[in-house]
């Protein structure tokens, strides 16, 4: 039995408030525990978006009541929340900027508002950027010019990783994450997954981009699932929203990568625990670890997953390596398919840092 | 009588080949001489665009036959001329990249081709960029990451100048130009000019942007007219193409700025002679100077201008300060409204550098 530190996923969509038919803090954190994650950082493209004090308090209240594992919340950068963003910065794990079109209402349409956020964001969390292609170059320039720390979400292309490598070499404070689906699926899998279900942003890339991500793994700071659940009805409907669930398949996929010699267990721990904790300034979770059966073979079956969304792009895939037990702050929170951590046990890791007495 | 070095305009559209009903190397360089310019750098968004050896040779042939003042030609960056660009680099004053939509067919639609040009352009000329707003941030990032020298064309917004200032401070090799129409017109002039005629890229900006350009003049390396003639019929038609003529009004406008104490004559010489020569590596023009009557008052009347396009956005404006005589390489080339430099007298300044015996 392999013992690992609690995994940290710096990029999940738990759909609360406003999308609880897809997922909520209950089912989303249950899926996290089942996948070996003891902390998740939740994205702000909810309904309403987490872009002001009221919406943040709304999300924080439901998270406090329902989360089964620890968490942090991102604040969304909008065109009209500059002052508010500075005030709320200590309460969130980072500022999320949507440079490109994806699910939700937060796309940054104003270049001057974007500049103002980069000029004024006080930290301590980084500016997390959905920034594909040219947008990546934009945020690399702004990070350099305004001396901000940025984290690039779900890198999917070889040329993007190349730019990030160069920017790191030249001293820009940039980190990045790659999603397992961009490491284990390519656009050649589109027919098998089906056109609606395969919709994801950034889209599945070419096999040569997938190869470039693997070849440039030393530039990749984190693995992040970008767990983005939508119901099967939505994915199979006329306007399928982009997004894959991913919390419960990430570790099994990456254990396969280890088995194939594409990365080491140390590479995995760096990218799924050490670096996310460091990048987002998260406190250690005491008495927290997971136990993984490296040899357990299993087949992905959506019906057996904890996520409310009810499907997986990896349906039917045979994985080897499965989470057996998760211990979170001294308590057995997951064991062999059963989520034991109760709703409300999860803590806000960022608020926790803030509430430590001086 | 004020004696100045021959002015150099690093950004003109002479419309040849393919648009000679708007302008050509004959009328365009006549307009240049009338405006006090002894050298102009011509943009590649012609028909065909100057993007390969054949089109460049076509333009060079007509320029050689018809130009009345000295000149250089830009090469256009396309999605399929990477190898060719490197080969032709020694023959042109720079590589022009169109990041944003404007007149002509050269807009760069491929991010990977853009990266490849930045990776491979050998110089010696800079990469000149039409890059507004976010596109400016893109090329600043690429210049920094690939250690290229870039020149930003026709800056029109305060936030753009601020980014360029920061990039210079942080060591990026970037220079920039501002067009007189962005210093002397704002969007408040749209009604007076008329909607079709006022079409220009970048568009006329807000009065506060105009003020920011004046306030940040120390960041501005060059004044460039972006002389972009279209006929009145086109400008007043159903789909007015963007662009203003500007060669014959630039000096009068800027002399007004000197009169108002907004810049010094030394500022003007730096931005209209010294810096363009340095940035584009142009050889000195021996025995070349212009004589300007600082006190001559005149009114802009398109009918009296040399440009073929037959109109001016400054029509009716009263200017003080006018070119009386232009001497180009020892020969009187312009005097009191009369263009004396014959067609074919102009030299290709870049080819001239190349042809100097070792």
XYZ file of C-alpha atoms in Angstrom:
716
model
C 0.000 0.000 0.000
C 1.441 3.338 -1.099
C 1.083 6.196 1.367
C 0.963 9.712 -0.102
C 0.289 13.162 1.327
C -3.263 14.423 0.804
C -3.585 15.519 -2.817
C -4.463 19.147 -3.552
C -6.409 20.054 -6.679
C -5.926 23.740 -7.487
C -8.689 23.852 -10.101
C -12.228 22.517 -9.600
C -15.720 23.748 -10.423
C -18.145 22.747 -7.679
C -21.046 24.636 -9.316
C -22.349 26.187 -6.127
C -24.133 28.576 -6.045
C -26.394 28.292 -9.042
C -25.563 24.959 -10.649
C -26.253 22.403 -7.939
C -28.005 20.043 -10.335
C -24.518 19.456 -11.800
C -22.545 19.323 -8.531
C -22.372 21.021 -5.136
C -19.976 21.276 -2.203
C -21.364 17.958 -0.906
C -20.954 15.762 -4.002
C -17.943 17.646 -5.336
C -15.915 17.174 -2.159
C -17.105 13.552 -1.925
C -15.671 13.053 -5.414
C -12.486 14.773 -4.262
C -12.055 12.378 -1.320
C -12.767 9.387 -3.533
C -10.019 10.632 -5.851
C -7.499 11.098 -3.036
C -7.812 14.864 -2.766
C -7.983 16.362 0.714
C -8.154 19.950 -0.535
C -9.648 21.590 -3.617
C -9.563 25.174 -4.844
C -12.934 26.176 -6.286
C -13.389 28.424 -9.300
C -15.632 31.502 -9.256
C -17.624 31.091 -12.502
C -20.791 30.221 -10.581
C -24.243 31.823 -10.692
C -23.861 34.454 -9.363
C -20.133 34.594 -10.039
C -17.901 35.011 -7.000
C -16.978 38.592 -7.743
C -18.083 40.560 -4.708
C -18.448 40.221 -0.947
C -22.059 39.029 -1.050
C -21.526 36.208 -3.557
C -18.335 35.152 -1.807
C -20.152 34.997 1.532
C -22.953 32.998 -0.093
C -20.486 30.413 -1.439
C -18.513 30.382 1.780
C -21.671 29.692 3.783
C -22.692 26.670 1.714
C -19.113 25.418 1.589
C -18.864 25.640 5.371
C -22.097 23.655 5.723
C -21.502 21.016 3.064
C -17.825 20.492 2.222
C -16.377 17.110 3.204
C -12.763 18.016 2.432
C -10.797 21.236 2.812
C -11.044 23.964 0.235
C -10.236 27.480 -0.863
C -12.240 29.841 -3.055
C -11.065 31.951 -5.974
C -12.377 35.438 -6.602
C -13.335 36.307 -10.190
C -11.853 39.402 -11.849
C -14.600 41.494 -13.386
C -14.739 44.791 -15.169
C -16.280 46.533 -12.181
C -14.848 44.900 -9.056
C -11.390 46.437 -8.852
C -11.743 47.958 -5.402
C -13.619 44.956 -4.074
C -10.951 42.574 -5.367
C -8.284 44.294 -3.308
C -10.436 44.163 -0.186
C -11.358 40.494 -0.583
C -7.862 39.337 -1.546
C -6.937 38.041 1.940
C -10.021 35.780 1.972
C -9.385 33.936 -1.282
C -6.697 31.674 -2.690
C -6.217 33.802 -5.793
C -7.784 36.064 -8.391
C -9.131 34.219 -11.443
C -8.983 35.981 -14.793
C -10.876 34.517 -17.739
C -9.131 35.758 -20.868
C -10.904 33.371 -23.230
C -14.428 32.126 -23.715
C -15.488 29.225 -21.535
C -18.442 28.249 -19.346
C -19.879 31.089 -17.288
C -20.140 34.860 -17.289
C -16.680 36.025 -16.184
C -14.832 36.592 -19.447
C -12.699 39.727 -19.186
C -13.797 41.974 -22.025
C -11.959 45.161 -21.096
C -8.231 45.563 -21.599
C -8.075 48.570 -19.294
C -9.856 46.657 -16.500
C -7.419 43.776 -17.035
C -4.477 46.168 -16.683
C -5.997 47.709 -13.592
C -6.364 44.279 -11.940
C -2.729 43.486 -12.713
C -1.684 46.877 -11.388
C -3.644 46.652 -8.168
C -4.051 42.996 -7.099
C -2.340 42.848 -3.686
C -1.982 39.055 -3.324
C -1.010 37.042 -1.380
C -2.568 34.560 -3.824
C -1.496 34.587 -7.465
C -3.538 35.759 -10.445
C -4.772 32.486 -11.970
C -5.330 32.849 -15.703
C -7.439 30.999 -18.229
C -5.244 32.221 -21.084
C -4.919 30.266 -24.313
C -2.515 31.080 -27.148
C -2.174 34.863 -27.635
C -3.928 35.476 -24.308
C -1.111 33.593 -22.612
C 1.374 36.055 -24.118
C -0.801 38.919 -22.853
C -0.750 37.767 -19.237
C 2.955 36.880 -19.386
C 3.634 40.479 -20.476
C 1.417 41.948 -17.770
C 2.951 39.730 -15.072
C 6.398 40.868 -16.103
C 5.527 44.550 -16.447
C 3.474 44.831 -13.252
C 5.603 42.337 -11.303
C 2.673 40.101 -10.487
C 2.773 36.411 -9.737
C 0.573 34.440 -12.156
C -0.530 30.840 -12.414
C -1.527 29.577 -15.868
C -4.467 27.194 -15.779
C -4.830 24.026 -17.876
C -1.997 24.461 -20.376
C -2.811 22.317 -23.403
C -0.398 23.233 -26.232
C 3.281 22.676 -26.768
C 3.867 26.294 -27.832
C 2.195 27.492 -24.629
C 4.498 25.391 -22.490
C 7.435 26.723 -24.506
C 6.440 30.330 -23.755
C 6.070 29.528 -20.054
C 9.485 27.867 -20.026
C 11.066 30.962 -21.583
C 9.202 33.292 -19.217
C 10.460 31.321 -16.206
C 13.997 31.474 -17.580
C 13.700 35.238 -17.976
C 12.477 35.730 -14.422
C 8.724 36.187 -14.780
C 6.962 34.811 -11.697
C 4.817 32.257 -13.488
C 3.664 28.760 -12.566
C 1.346 26.481 -14.480
C -0.856 23.438 -14.327
C -1.828 20.718 -16.794
C -5.041 18.691 -16.631
C -4.906 14.874 -16.874
C -7.345 14.943 -19.791
C -4.817 16.970 -21.791
C -2.152 14.387 -20.954
C -4.217 11.274 -21.666
C -6.669 12.355 -24.388
C -6.186 14.099 -27.729
C -8.485 15.262 -30.473
C -8.169 11.770 -31.914
C -10.392 10.646 -29.037
C -13.211 12.988 -30.111
C -15.168 10.367 -32.105
C -15.063 7.833 -29.267
C -16.154 10.344 -26.624
C -18.739 11.961 -28.883
C -18.902 15.567 -30.096
C -20.962 17.057 -27.231
C -19.303 15.204 -24.399
C -15.839 15.966 -25.780
C -16.445 19.734 -25.531
C -13.870 21.143 -23.124
C -11.883 24.399 -22.844
C -9.112 24.433 -23.803
C -10.167 21.811 -26.365
C -8.452 18.454 -26.625
C -5.275 19.104 -28.586
C -3.251 17.263 -31.204
C -1.222 14.158 -30.349
C 1.938 16.197 -30.903
C 0.766 18.733 -28.311
C 0.090 15.892 -25.879
C 3.606 14.611 -26.544
C 5.021 18.115 -25.995
C 3.312 18.367 -22.597
C 4.856 15.056 -21.519
C 8.246 16.074 -22.898
C 8.112 19.401 -21.048
C 6.904 18.019 -17.737
C 9.665 19.788 -15.789
C 7.972 23.109 -16.675
C 4.614 21.895 -15.314
C 4.213 22.866 -11.646
C 0.853 21.222 -10.907
C -1.593 18.660 -12.131
C -5.099 20.088 -11.850
C -8.227 18.226 -12.836
C -10.227 21.294 -13.951
C -13.122 19.126 -12.687
C -16.003 20.769 -14.584
C -19.142 18.655 -14.216
C -22.218 19.048 -16.417
C -25.069 16.569 -16.594
C -25.243 14.017 -19.378
C -28.471 15.645 -20.542
C -26.608 18.939 -20.958
C -23.568 17.353 -22.612
C -25.758 15.415 -25.040
C -28.040 18.393 -25.703
C -28.113 20.946 -28.499
C -25.567 23.324 -26.947
C -23.216 21.148 -24.921
C -21.354 23.206 -22.297
C -17.583 22.641 -22.156
C -16.111 20.654 -19.292
C -15.125 17.203 -17.998
C -15.412 15.749 -14.519
C -11.964 14.644 -13.397
C -11.498 14.350 -9.628
C -12.022 10.602 -9.449
C -9.904 9.560 -12.414
C -6.833 11.829 -12.094
C -4.766 9.695 -9.757
C -5.494 6.436 -11.569
C -4.480 7.990 -14.887
C -1.270 9.429 -13.474
C -0.408 6.166 -11.694
C -0.595 4.664 -15.165
C 1.903 7.295 -16.290
C 4.210 6.207 -13.471
C 3.773 2.551 -14.433
C 4.753 3.457 -18.007
C 7.839 5.307 -16.772
C 6.636 8.739 -17.933
C 6.955 10.293 -14.489
C 8.069 9.280 -11.007
C 6.068 9.085 -7.820
C 8.128 12.058 -6.631
C 7.069 14.030 -9.744
C 3.477 13.289 -8.835
C 3.821 14.353 -5.189
C 5.474 17.601 -6.265
C 2.662 18.417 -8.689
C -0.303 17.179 -6.657
C 0.733 18.263 -3.173
C 3.956 20.231 -2.660
C 3.614 22.796 -5.430
C -0.134 23.536 -5.136
C 0.363 24.092 -1.406
C 3.293 26.415 -2.001
C 1.824 28.327 -4.958
C -1.451 29.083 -3.194
C 0.072 29.561 0.246
C -2.030 26.832 1.848
C -1.320 25.739 5.422
C -0.301 22.121 6.042
C -3.123 19.714 6.847
C -1.925 17.863 9.970
C -2.455 14.099 10.280
C -3.538 13.924 6.661
C -2.528 11.235 4.179
C -3.950 8.853 1.607
C -3.355 5.157 0.999
C -3.244 3.914 -2.574
C -3.279 0.336 -3.786
C -0.801 0.554 -6.645
C -1.844 -2.766 -8.101
C -5.629 -2.451 -7.907
C -7.034 -2.688 -11.423
C -10.391 -1.035 -12.026
C -12.548 0.180 -14.847
C -13.992 3.682 -14.931
C -17.762 3.409 -14.567
C -19.580 6.674 -14.090
C -22.362 4.980 -12.166
C -19.859 4.185 -9.405
C -18.467 7.719 -9.105
C -19.374 10.236 -6.415
C -19.790 13.225 -8.742
C -23.391 14.216 -9.382
C -22.797 14.672 -13.108
C -23.111 10.976 -13.900
C -20.620 10.513 -16.686
C -16.892 10.488 -17.435
C -14.894 11.036 -20.638
C -12.791 8.083 -19.453
C -15.779 5.700 -19.229
C -14.660 2.118 -19.715
C -10.963 2.907 -19.413
C -8.997 0.367 -17.383
C -6.803 1.976 -14.743
C -4.364 0.419 -12.319
C -3.919 2.123 -8.930
C -6.793 3.172 -6.722
C -7.356 5.151 -3.529
C -8.223 2.846 -0.634
C -8.265 5.174 2.349
C -8.128 8.935 2.957
C -7.318 10.317 6.397
C -8.043 14.029 6.805
C -6.940 15.794 9.969
C -6.875 12.555 11.944
C -10.228 11.300 10.725
C -10.867 8.486 8.243
C -12.713 10.382 5.521
C -12.890 7.775 2.737
C -12.487 4.020 2.579
C -12.995 1.602 -0.302
C -15.752 3.395 -2.141
C -17.405 4.871 0.915
C -17.186 8.555 1.770
C -16.934 8.840 5.549
C -16.057 12.507 5.987
C -19.339 14.219 6.886
C -20.676 17.398 5.305
C -19.284 20.403 7.126
C -16.019 18.695 8.105
C -14.105 20.553 5.380
C -12.328 23.773 6.343
C -11.634 26.919 4.383
C -7.832 26.750 4.216
C -7.411 30.401 3.298
C -9.749 31.685 6.018
C -7.912 29.330 8.403
C -4.635 31.103 7.645
C -6.279 34.455 8.238
C -7.825 33.390 11.543
C -4.588 32.171 13.134
C -4.120 34.396 16.223
C -1.206 36.785 16.019
C 14.300 80.501 -41.987
C 14.676 77.343 -39.887
C 17.052 74.735 -41.270
C 16.363 71.136 -40.281
C 17.791 67.766 -41.320
C 15.709 65.913 -43.898
C 12.709 64.419 -42.116
C 12.254 60.638 -42.152
C 8.770 59.129 -42.001
C 8.978 55.506 -40.841
C 5.374 54.677 -41.745
C 3.726 55.464 -45.078
C 1.414 53.608 -47.460
C 2.272 54.450 -51.053
C -0.283 51.964 -52.438
C 1.963 50.543 -55.123
C 1.500 47.905 -56.430
C -2.240 47.523 -56.742
C -3.725 50.780 -55.463
C -2.247 53.431 -57.721
C -5.566 55.216 -58.104
C -5.071 56.231 -54.457
C -1.330 56.993 -54.578
C 1.886 55.703 -56.102
C 5.621 56.124 -55.662
C 5.428 59.290 -57.814
C 2.684 61.209 -56.000
C 3.461 59.732 -52.589
C 7.083 60.834 -52.658
C 6.049 64.218 -54.099
C 3.799 64.601 -51.038
C 6.718 63.537 -48.844
C 8.997 66.241 -50.289
C 6.254 68.857 -49.948
C 5.993 67.865 -46.289
C 9.738 68.098 -45.668
C 10.434 64.358 -45.748
C 13.515 63.205 -47.642
C 12.989 59.538 -46.788
C 9.907 57.383 -46.243
C 9.528 53.751 -45.201
C 6.734 52.091 -47.157
C 4.368 49.505 -45.711
C 3.763 46.102 -47.344
C -0.058 45.874 -47.300
C -0.256 46.402 -51.055
C -1.882 44.247 -53.752
C -0.128 41.860 -53.904
C 1.275 42.275 -50.422
C 5.042 42.510 -50.142
C 5.523 39.070 -48.644
C 7.827 37.271 -51.050
C 10.716 37.900 -53.426
C 8.540 38.478 -56.499
C 6.245 41.086 -54.935
C 9.192 42.821 -53.301
C 10.999 42.989 -56.639
C 7.836 44.352 -58.281
C 7.573 47.143 -55.714
C 11.289 47.819 -55.818
C 11.173 48.176 -59.578
C 8.410 50.781 -59.579
C 9.968 52.584 -56.623
C 13.284 52.760 -58.451
C 11.559 54.218 -61.514
C 9.203 56.650 -59.801
C 10.334 57.684 -56.327
C 11.328 61.342 -55.932
C 12.720 60.976 -52.415
C 14.621 58.171 -50.693
C 12.797 55.186 -49.281
C 12.895 51.770 -47.701
C 10.429 48.897 -47.991
C 8.955 46.738 -45.249
C 8.333 43.033 -45.699
C 4.990 41.681 -44.484
C 4.898 38.731 -42.089
C 2.519 36.077 -43.361
C 1.512 32.656 -42.230
C 3.496 30.962 -44.971
C 6.592 33.100 -45.598
C 8.823 32.171 -42.678
C 11.774 30.966 -44.719
C 11.407 33.736 -47.268
C 11.326 36.393 -44.543
C 14.714 35.347 -43.277
C 16.186 35.401 -46.770
C 14.768 38.822 -47.656
C 15.583 40.439 -44.315
C 18.756 42.212 -45.539
C 16.797 43.925 -48.336
C 14.085 45.528 -46.189
C 13.922 48.053 -43.382
C 11.950 45.726 -41.118
C 9.341 43.002 -40.840
C 5.781 44.302 -40.474
C 3.347 42.269 -38.395
C -0.346 43.125 -38.522
C -1.843 41.883 -35.263
C -5.144 43.721 -35.678
C -7.607 44.311 -38.486
C -6.827 47.201 -40.801
C -6.689 47.866 -44.545
C -5.235 45.055 -46.615
C -4.734 41.307 -46.498
C -1.824 40.853 -44.098
C -3.487 40.275 -40.726
C -1.635 37.561 -38.793
C -4.199 34.904 -38.012
C -1.946 32.174 -36.678
C -0.365 32.343 -33.241
C 2.149 29.632 -34.068
C 3.243 31.481 -37.237
C 3.588 34.650 -35.179
C 5.806 32.825 -32.689
C 7.854 31.358 -35.500
C 8.486 34.819 -36.995
C 9.593 36.113 -33.598
C 11.809 33.094 -33.143
C 13.446 33.315 -36.545
C 13.519 36.936 -37.780
C 17.257 37.685 -38.213
C 17.096 41.500 -38.454
C 18.909 43.835 -38.862
C 15.627 45.794 -39.058
C 13.135 45.573 -36.195
C 9.782 43.805 -36.210
C 7.312 46.668 -36.686
C 3.957 45.866 -35.111
C 0.440 47.090 -35.684
C -0.610 45.977 -32.205
C -3.469 47.658 -30.371
C -4.444 46.991 -26.765
C -4.052 43.289 -25.891
C -2.070 42.712 -29.087
C 0.507 45.179 -27.804
C 0.931 43.027 -24.689
C 1.345 39.971 -26.942
C 4.214 41.452 -28.947
C 5.867 42.914 -25.840
C 5.892 39.399 -24.370
C 7.260 37.833 -27.551
C 9.943 40.518 -27.914
C 11.074 39.869 -24.352
C 10.933 36.078 -24.573
C 12.595 35.762 -27.990
C 14.925 38.743 -27.492
C 13.699 40.531 -30.591
C 13.760 44.255 -31.240
C 10.261 45.592 -31.943
C 8.873 48.928 -33.057
C 5.251 49.677 -32.124
C 3.391 51.541 -34.848
C 0.917 54.398 -34.290
C 0.379 54.199 -30.534
C -2.943 55.880 -29.770
C -3.906 55.099 -26.152
C -2.525 56.209 -22.825
C -2.498 52.661 -21.448
C -0.497 51.509 -24.476
C 2.148 54.153 -23.877
C 2.233 53.140 -20.212
C 2.924 49.508 -21.147
C 5.699 50.582 -23.518
C 7.227 52.783 -20.825
C 7.262 49.851 -18.387
C 8.656 47.485 -21.008
C 11.498 49.915 -21.756
C 12.227 50.208 -18.040
C 12.368 46.424 -17.741
C 14.781 46.089 -20.638
C 12.614 44.979 -23.552
C 14.039 46.321 -26.821
C 11.010 48.318 -27.867
C 10.587 51.642 -29.641
C 7.386 53.328 -30.740
C 5.841 55.971 -32.936
C 2.815 58.251 -32.653
C 0.930 59.734 -35.602
C 0.139 63.460 -35.692
C -3.560 62.707 -36.137
C -3.553 60.939 -32.772
C -1.916 63.994 -31.217
C -4.121 66.644 -32.847
C -7.483 64.917 -33.334
C -9.728 62.966 -30.964
C -13.024 61.172 -31.308
C -14.665 64.510 -30.564
C -13.619 65.518 -34.087
C -15.571 62.655 -35.658
C -18.714 64.695 -36.447
C -16.722 67.477 -38.106
C -14.649 65.098 -40.236
C -17.619 62.877 -41.032
C -18.081 59.199 -40.207
C -16.528 57.664 -43.329
C -13.609 60.036 -43.658
C -12.818 59.724 -39.935
C -12.291 55.952 -40.255
C -8.694 55.226 -39.288
C -6.867 52.377 -37.496
C -6.216 52.718 -34.644
C -9.363 54.864 -34.373
C -9.257 58.427 -33.090
C -9.131 58.125 -29.313
C -10.559 60.007 -26.356
C -9.309 63.476 -25.396
C -7.772 61.943 -22.273
C -5.800 59.513 -24.441
C -4.598 62.419 -26.561
C -3.532 64.192 -23.372
C -1.743 61.039 -22.185
C 0.249 60.845 -25.433
C 1.402 64.437 -25.007
C 2.184 63.859 -21.333
C 4.241 60.757 -22.152
C 6.131 62.227 -25.073
C 9.497 61.131 -23.656
C 8.428 57.513 -24.308
C 7.626 58.293 -27.967
C 10.639 57.616 -30.189
C 9.242 58.749 -33.541
C 6.494 60.757 -35.149
C 5.136 58.798 -38.119
C 2.356 60.003 -40.361
C 0.907 56.578 -41.169
C 0.085 58.353 -44.464
C -2.721 56.087 -45.700
C -4.415 57.658 -48.718
C -7.786 56.552 -50.071
C -9.846 58.508 -52.578
C -12.700 60.708 -51.448
C -15.075 58.472 -53.361
C -13.898 55.502 -51.297
C -13.965 57.383 -48.004
C -17.473 58.692 -48.679
C -18.705 55.334 -49.977
C -20.651 52.554 -48.319
C -17.628 50.792 -46.816
C -15.074 53.504 -46.133
C -11.555 52.048 -45.813
C -9.559 53.230 -42.789
C -6.734 55.723 -43.265
C -5.718 59.382 -43.444
C -3.206 61.101 -45.688
C -0.672 62.874 -43.487
C 2.670 63.604 -45.169
C 1.917 67.219 -46.045
C 0.368 68.296 -42.752
C 2.615 66.616 -40.152
C 5.305 69.281 -39.875
C 2.833 72.181 -39.772
C 0.852 70.497 -37.004
C 3.956 69.738 -34.952
C 5.353 73.260 -35.472
C 2.093 74.364 -33.875
C 2.903 72.110 -30.952
C 6.275 73.810 -30.637
C 4.609 77.217 -30.798
C 2.310 76.142 -27.962
C 5.267 74.967 -25.897
C 4.243 71.290 -25.969
C 7.560 70.147 -27.433
C 10.872 71.653 -28.477
C 12.448 71.822 -31.899
C 15.041 69.382 -30.545
C 12.219 66.969 -29.579
C 10.982 67.177 -33.146
C 14.400 66.562 -34.734
C 14.916 63.533 -32.484
C 11.555 62.022 -33.462
C 11.510 62.952 -37.150
C 15.141 62.400 -38.072
C 17.576 61.045 -35.479
C 15.516 58.197 -34.047
C 13.944 56.883 -37.274
C 17.421 56.799 -38.838
C 18.825 54.924 -35.856
C 15.911 52.516 -35.319
C 15.814 51.411 -38.956
C 19.570 51.538 -39.493
C 19.350 54.024 -42.362
C 22.527 55.560 -43.793
C 22.953 59.346 -43.590
C 21.749 61.326 -46.599
C 24.657 63.623 -47.427
C 24.015 67.290 -48.384
C 20.391 66.924 -47.337
C 18.384 69.473 -45.373
C 15.087 71.341 -45.397
C 14.247 74.998 -44.888
C 11.113 75.880 -42.968
C 9.452 79.277 -42.645
C 8.398 79.170 -39.006
C 6.062 82.124 -39.376
C 4.315 81.223 -42.615
C 0.594 80.886 -41.917
C -1.384 78.660 -44.271
C -4.651 76.825 -44.459
C -4.879 73.143 -45.314
C -6.590 72.834 -48.706
C -6.582 69.363 -50.162
C -6.716 70.763 -53.685
C -3.234 72.212 -53.160
C -1.653 69.004 -51.843
C 0.538 66.640 -53.855
C -1.107 63.413 -52.695
C -3.351 61.790 -55.258
C -6.086 61.074 -52.728
C -7.528 64.583 -52.889
C -8.643 65.175 -49.300
C -7.330 65.743 -45.800
C -8.862 65.210 -42.350
C -7.282 68.580 -41.492
C -9.072 70.430 -44.307
C -9.500 74.092 -43.421
C -7.180 73.959 -40.402
C -4.882 76.970 -40.086
C -1.269 76.015 -39.546
C 1.783 78.172 -38.939
C 5.117 76.919 -40.254
C 5.666 75.625 -43.757
C 8.357 73.913 -45.774
C 9.951 76.315 -48.262
C 12.821 74.306 -49.715
C 14.042 70.715 -49.625
C 17.569 69.812 -50.666
C 18.159 66.083 -51.168
C 21.682 64.834 -51.806
C 22.812 68.206 -53.074
C 19.826 68.805 -55.351
C 16.955 71.203 -54.780
C 14.040 68.783 -54.702
C 11.181 71.027 -53.583
C 10.578 74.767 -53.473
C 7.491 76.773 -52.560
C 4.849 74.371 -53.708
C 6.792 72.976 -56.618
C 8.241 69.457 -56.567
C 11.594 69.601 -58.393
C 13.038 66.190 -57.571
C 12.370 64.051 -60.634
C 10.892 60.578 -60.665
C 13.654 58.025 -60.206
C 15.875 60.329 -58.153
C 14.942 58.559 -54.917
C 17.196 55.787 -53.671
C 16.471 52.616 -51.759
C 18.283 53.385 -48.507
C 18.372 49.790 -47.360
C 19.615 48.402 -50.661
C 22.156 51.247 -50.630
C 23.547 49.994 -47.313
C 23.760 46.495 -48.713
C 25.540 47.591 -51.864
C 28.372 49.448 -50.126
C 31.553 47.613 -51.148
C 33.265 45.795 -48.279
